[in-house]
Amino acid sequence: MSRARVLLLNPVLGPLDYRVPYGMAVEPGSIVIAPLGPRQLTGVVWEPERMPSDAEVGDNRLRNLIAVHEAPPLATPLRRLIEWTADYYLAPSGAVLRMALPSSSALESGRTVLEYRATGIVPDRLTTQRAQALERIGDRQGLVRELALIAGVSDAVIRGLCKAGAIEPIEVALDTPFPDPDPDHAPPELTLEQAEAAARFTLAVGAGAFQPFVLDGVTGSGKTEVYFEAVAAAIRDGRQTLVLLPEIALTEPFLRRFDARFGVLPVAWHSGLRQSQRRRAWRAIASGEAKVVVGARSALFLPYRDLGLIVVDEAHESSFKQEEGVQYHARDTAVMRAHFENIPVILASATPAIETRHQVELGRYEDVKLPARFGGAQLPEIAPIDLLQDPPPRGHWLAPTLVAAIEETLARGEQSLLFLNRRGYAPLTLCRHCGHRFQCPNCTAWLVEHRLIHRLQCHHCGLIAKPPELCPECKAEDSLVACGPGVERIADEVAALFPDAPRAIVTSDTIWSPAKAAEFVARMEANEISIVIGTQLVTKGYHFPNLTLVGVVDADLGLSGGDLRAAERTFQQIAQVAGRAGRGEKPGRVFVQTHDVNAPVIQALVSGDTESFYAAETEARREAGAPPFGRMAAIVVSSENAQAAIETARLIGKTAPQVEDMFVFGPAPAPLAMLRGRHRHRLLVHARRSLDVQDVIRDWLGALDWPASVRVSVDVDPYSFL
């Protein structure tokens, strides 16, 4: 091969051609270093017929490739997945490729690296920034840049602490082998239903063919133990397994269960890893040494050498949808990767999404059910609390019935969980004098009060402000009032009602790493916590046998807004959190506070009539032509210049193609009309299922020009309508 087409890790550029120097050997998938102007960029050699270039030139004008990395080439199935993802989600191929090569250091040789950690020595000159750095770093370690980001200080502060002896360098081995899991370490005793399901999965792994499964089991039915048997079969065959989890906080409970079953920990992949850990994991995955990988959605694009099985746990979770950059859905993309790899994929969930259920009805996915809890445990009884008939006292949020249930649970020495999917103390702070509301200057959103850290925070852009002493509008003192409850406010109410009951707040603010999750699990298992107050982070994955009461503080919260999946998500969320109760020998109870006990979602939860609820939701989607019976794509136009954003949105709207059974709505200001300082407008494309919406949008937008300051993004199969 004297000429090579190379896809560079640059989302702006398309593929470019290079000359292969004499003596250099490359093939499709080879990871190379290529010149681009004065720079040197990493890229991957691609088949020219599969990656057309708009910049083809003659051989005499080609520049030489500089080098080939020692890393294994990207395999054909992964290259096909990258092509499909870029085409389906209308994303630049280079941006998708970057997800397969996220760690540049993994491509470099070298066995050790210097990382840094605190020594416990306090320097004589302890500035505010130095004190902040030492407090936030704690027992963590990492590169200078990583510690600086953790501490919120400059690299110079970290280096100064090194010179002062407060931080020391340590040499870390980069290529230490991972131990192999033992498929026969501690096989579980399965029920007849579990054994039948496990046998079906094991057979599929051995067959080595594409087969999507839906593992539909009620909460506590032992879904993890069942698909672990498929993992064991893949290990025996010497093949790799990928298990996708929706939340980093779920990694720790999973790791514990995996260790108990297979004798070692799996290889983890998530945003909490240090650079050296990511490098080690990536190289082990690419070489085939890492037999089982558990990770967040980004683990889906890693270059597995011999993938034999994919498992998507909690497959209904909307957090599998990437909302920025390449806006892919990991559940659907996992099915496509399994298709290209010609292997089975298991979608495990107690509440499968309507889109997944539809695939089962069409016969494309095989349904495997686990209708009963493991070990004779019973599903908890769910009872509604009508807040119109049984309201909390003024200024409180827990109804008397729920408070009484918590008292009974505490008296028995059992644990309770209060669920409210709203972080912070209060979603809105205003002045009772003049009505001034605290809004983020960068987003169309209120600043949320966080009393634990004494801050007002925007949950969209991350802006943090100190709560003022006076109203910034009218300068009145003691006039600021919190409106509505967040988990911190519920925790304060619990503290006032049950001052002797140890409690814990569980949100992404308090459980931000697997280590924090491990600490929480240990305290729960030791019965050091009596009452948990948490967001959706506690609705899945955790198994606490002594937790017997769940209270849903506001069941109506997720039903507002124009989200077509609002009812389904609310049902899934409450069903999942209800499943935390009574998972052991003790029976569980669930109380759901609502202002509308007759709402279909509440009725379905109370009656346990899941099938009727899903049938009604599915029929409503069918009549509306909504997914999975129709196609949707959102076009979001944003710019720091408000006029440029609206003019571009209007240009896109007025040039919309006239296509049969395709409708374009908008443009209109997005519900979140400003985000991170950018003005936003949305158009929504709605079409019949059989229409190739991607081709229509590609041709439509490709013919238009707009200012460089304007960003136009397309979200195929949108989950967020903000």
Coordinates of N, CA, C and O in Angstrom, one line a residue, residues 477-559:
E477 N -32.9 43.2 54.0 CA -32.2 42.2 54.8 C -33.2 41.1 55.2 O -34.4 41.3 55.4
D478 N -32.6 39.9 55.4 CA -33.4 38.7 55.9 C -34.7 38.6 55.1 O -35.8 38.2 55.6
S479 N -34.6 38.8 53.8 CA -35.8 38.7 52.9 C -35.8 37.5 52.0 O -36.8 37.3 51.3
L480 N -34.7 36.8 51.9 CA -34.6 35.7 51.0 C -35.3 34.5 51.5 O -35.1 34.1 52.7
V481 N -36.1 33.8 50.7 CA -36.8 32.7 51.1 C -36.7 31.6 50.1 O -36.6 31.8 48.9
A482 N -36.5 30.3 50.6 CA -36.4 29.1 49.7 C -37.8 28.7 49.3 O -38.7 28.6 50.2
C483 N -38.0 28.3 48.0 CA -39.3 27.9 47.5 C -39.1 26.5 47.0 O -38.3 26.2 46.2
G484 N -40.0 25.6 47.6 CA -40.0 24.2 47.1 C -38.9 23.4 47.8 O -38.0 23.9 48.4
P485 N -39.0 22.0 47.8 CA -38.1 21.2 48.5 C -37.1 20.5 47.5 O -37.4 20.2 46.4
G486 N -35.8 20.4 48.0 CA -34.8 19.5 47.4 C -34.5 18.5 48.5 O -35.0 18.5 49.6
V487 N -33.6 17.6 48.2 CA -33.3 16.5 49.1 C -32.7 17.0 50.4 O -33.0 16.5 51.5
E488 N -32.0 18.1 50.4 CA -31.4 18.7 51.6 C -32.5 19.2 52.5 O -32.4 19.1 53.7
R489 N -33.5 19.8 51.9 CA -34.6 20.3 52.7 C -35.4 19.2 53.4 O -35.8 19.3 54.5
I490 N -35.6 18.1 52.6 CA -36.3 16.9 53.2 C -35.4 16.4 54.4 O -35.9 15.9 55.4
A491 N -34.1 16.4 54.2 CA -33.2 15.9 55.2 C -33.3 16.7 56.5 O -33.3 16.2 57.6
D492 N -33.5 18.0 56.3 CA -33.7 18.9 57.5 C -35.0 18.6 58.2 O -35.0 18.6 59.4
E493 N -36.0 18.3 57.4 CA -37.3 17.9 58.0 C -37.2 16.6 58.8 O -37.7 16.5 59.9
V494 N -36.4 15.7 58.2 CA -36.2 14.4 58.8 C -35.4 14.6 60.1 O -35.7 13.9 61.2
A495 N -34.4 15.4 60.1 CA -33.6 15.7 61.3 C -34.5 16.3 62.4 O -34.2 16.0 63.6
A496 N -35.4 17.2 62.1 CA -36.3 17.7 63.1 C -37.2 16.7 63.6 O -37.5 16.7 64.8
L497 N -37.7 15.8 62.8 CA -38.7 14.8 63.2 C -38.1 13.7 64.0 O -38.6 13.2 65.0
F498 N -36.9 13.3 63.5 CA -36.2 12.1 64.1 C -34.7 12.5 64.4 O -33.8 12.0 63.7
P499 N -34.5 13.3 65.4 CA -33.2 13.8 65.6 C -32.1 12.7 66.0 O -30.9 12.9 65.7
D500 N -32.6 11.6 66.5 CA -31.6 10.5 66.9 C -31.4 9.5 65.8 O -30.6 8.6 65.9
A501 N -32.1 9.6 64.6 CA -31.9 8.7 63.6 C -30.8 9.1 62.6 O -30.8 10.2 62.0
P502 N -29.8 8.3 62.5 CA -28.7 8.6 61.6 C -29.2 8.6 60.1 O -30.0 7.7 59.8
R503 N -28.8 9.6 59.4 CA -29.3 9.7 58.0 C -28.2 10.0 57.0 O -27.1 10.4 57.4
A504 N -28.5 9.9 55.8 CA -27.5 10.2 54.7 C -28.3 10.7 53.5 O -29.4 10.3 53.2
I505 N -27.7 11.7 52.9 CA -28.2 12.3 51.6 C -27.4 11.7 50.5 O -26.1 11.8 50.5
V506 N -28.1 11.1 49.5 CA -27.4 10.4 48.4 C -27.8 11.0 47.1 O -28.9 10.8 46.6
T507 N -26.9 11.8 46.6 CA -27.1 12.5 45.3 C -25.7 12.5 44.5 O -24.7 12.1 45.1
S508 N -25.7 13.0 43.3 CA -24.5 13.1 42.6 C -23.5 14.1 43.3 O -22.3 14.1 43.0
D509 N -24.1 15.0 44.2 CA -23.2 15.9 44.9 C -22.4 15.2 46.0 O -21.4 15.6 46.4
T510 N -23.0 14.1 46.6 CA -22.4 13.4 47.7 C -21.7 12.1 47.3 O -20.8 11.6 47.9
I511 N -22.3 11.5 46.2 CA -21.7 10.2 45.7 C -21.1 10.5 44.3 O -21.8 10.2 43.3
W512 N -19.9 11.0 44.3 CA -19.4 11.4 43.0 C -18.3 10.4 42.4 O -17.7 10.6 41.4
S513 N -18.0 9.4 43.2 CA -17.0 8.4 42.7 C -17.4 7.0 43.3 O -18.1 6.9 44.2
P514 N -16.8 6.0 42.7 CA -17.0 4.6 43.2 C -16.6 4.5 44.7 O -17.2 3.8 45.4
A515 N -15.5 5.2 45.1 CA -15.1 5.2 46.5 C -16.2 5.7 47.4 O -16.4 5.1 48.5
K516 N -16.8 6.8 47.0 CA -17.9 7.3 47.9 C -19.1 6.4 47.9 O -19.8 6.2 48.9
A517 N -19.4 5.7 46.8 CA -20.4 4.8 46.7 C -20.1 3.6 47.6 O -21.0 3.1 48.4
A518 N -18.9 3.1 47.7 CA -18.5 2.0 48.5 C -18.6 2.4 50.0 O -19.1 1.6 50.8
E519 N -18.3 3.6 50.3 CA -18.4 4.1 51.7 C -19.9 4.1 52.1 O -20.3 3.7 53.2
F520 N -20.8 4.6 51.2 CA -22.2 4.6 51.5 C -22.7 3.1 51.7 O -23.5 2.9 52.7
V521 N -22.4 2.2 50.8 CA -22.8 0.8 50.9 C -22.4 0.2 52.2 O -23.2 -0.5 52.9
A522 N -21.1 0.5 52.6 CA -20.6 -0.1 53.8 C -21.4 0.4 55.1 O -21.7 -0.4 56.0
R523 N -21.7 1.7 55.1 CA -22.5 2.2 56.2 C -23.9 1.7 56.2 O -24.4 1.4 57.3
M524 N -24.5 1.5 55.1 CA -25.9 0.9 55.0 C -25.8 -0.5 55.5 O -26.7 -1.0 56.3
E525 N -24.8 -1.3 55.1 CA -24.8 -2.7 55.5 C -24.5 -2.9 56.9 O -24.8 -3.9 57.5
A526 N -23.8 -1.9 57.5 CA -23.5 -2.0 58.9 C -24.6 -1.3 59.8 O -24.4 -1.2 61.0
N527 N -25.7 -1.0 59.1 CA -26.8 -0.3 59.8 C -26.4 1.0 60.5 O -27.0 1.3 61.6
E528 N -25.5 1.7 60.0 CA -25.1 3.0 60.5 C -26.0 4.1 60.0 O -25.9 5.2 60.5
I529 N -26.8 3.8 59.0 CA -27.8 4.8 58.5 C -29.2 4.2 58.7 O -29.4 3.0 58.3
S530 N -30.1 5.0 59.2 CA -31.4 4.6 59.4 C -32.4 5.1 58.3 O -33.3 4.5 57.9
I531 N -32.1 6.4 57.8 CA -32.9 7.0 56.8 C -32.0 7.6 55.7 O -31.1 8.4 56.0
V532 N -32.3 7.1 54.5 CA -31.6 7.7 53.3 C -32.6 8.6 52.6 O -33.7 8.3 52.4
I533 N -32.0 9.8 52.2 CA -32.8 10.8 51.4 C -32.0 10.9 50.1 O -30.8 11.3 50.1
G534 N -32.6 10.5 49.0 CA -31.8 10.5 47.8 C -32.6 10.8 46.5 O -33.8 10.8 46.5
T535 N -31.8 11.0 45.5 CA -32.4 11.3 44.1 C -32.4 9.9 43.4 O -32.2 8.9 43.9
Q536 N -32.5 10.0 42.0 CA -32.6 8.8 41.2 C -31.4 7.9 41.3 O -31.4 6.8 40.9
L537 N -30.3 8.5 41.9 CA -29.1 7.7 42.1 C -29.3 6.5 42.9 O -28.6 5.5 42.8
V538 N -30.3 6.5 43.8 CA -30.6 5.3 44.7 C -31.7 4.5 44.2 O -32.2 3.5 44.9
T539 N -32.2 4.7 43.0 CA -33.4 4.0 42.5 C -33.0 2.6 41.9 O -33.9 1.8 41.6
K540 N -31.7 2.3 41.7 CA -31.3 1.1 41.0 C -30.0 0.6 41.5 O -29.2 1.3 42.0
G541 N -29.8 -0.7 41.4 CA -28.5 -1.4 41.6 C -28.2 -1.7 43.0 O -27.3 -2.6 43.3
Y542 N -28.8 -1.1 44.0 CA -28.4 -1.3 45.4 C -29.3 -2.4 46.1 O -30.5 -2.5 45.8
H543 N -28.7 -3.2 46.9 CA -29.4 -4.3 47.6 C -29.2 -4.2 49.1 O -28.1 -4.5 49.6
F544 N -30.2 -3.7 49.8 CA -30.0 -3.6 51.3 C -31.2 -4.4 51.9 O -32.3 -3.9 52.0
P545 N -30.9 -5.5 52.5 CA -31.9 -6.4 53.0 C -32.7 -5.8 54.2 O -33.9 -6.2 54.4
N546 N -32.1 -4.8 54.9 CA -32.8 -4.2 56.0 C -33.6 -3.0 55.7 O -34.2 -2.3 56.5
L547 N -33.6 -2.6 54.4 CA -34.4 -1.5 53.9 C -35.8 -1.9 53.6 O -36.0 -2.7 52.6
T548 N -36.8 -1.5 54.4 CA -38.1 -2.0 54.2 C -39.2 -1.0 53.9 O -40.3 -1.3 53.6
L549 N -38.8 0.3 54.0 CA -39.8 1.3 53.7 C -39.2 2.3 52.6 O -38.1 2.8 52.8
V550 N -40.0 2.6 51.6 CA -39.6 3.6 50.6 C -40.8 4.6 50.6 O -42.0 4.3 50.5
G551 N -40.4 5.9 50.7 CA -41.4 7.0 50.5 C -41.0 7.9 49.3 O -39.9 8.4 49.3
V552 N -41.9 8.0 48.4 CA -41.7 8.9 47.2 C -42.4 10.2 47.6 O -43.6 10.3 47.7
V553 N -41.5 11.2 47.8 CA -42.0 12.5 48.3 C -42.9 13.3 47.3 O -43.9 13.9 47.7
D554 N -42.5 13.2 46.0 CA -43.3 13.9 45.0 C -43.4 13.1 43.7 O -42.5 13.2 42.9
A555 N -44.4 12.3 43.6 CA -44.6 11.4 42.4 C -45.0 12.2 41.2 O -44.8 11.7 40.1
D556 N -45.4 13.5 41.4 CA -45.9 14.3 40.2 C -44.8 15.0 39.6 O -45.0 15.6 38.5
L557 N -43.6 15.0 40.2 CA -42.5 15.9 39.7 C -42.1 15.7 38.3 O -41.9 16.6 37.5
G558 N -42.0 14.4 37.9 CA -41.5 14.1 36.5 C -42.6 14.2 35.4 O -42.3 13.9 34.3
L559 N -43.9 14.4 35.8 CA -45.0 14.4 34.9 C -45.2 15.7 34.2 O -46.0 15.8 33.2

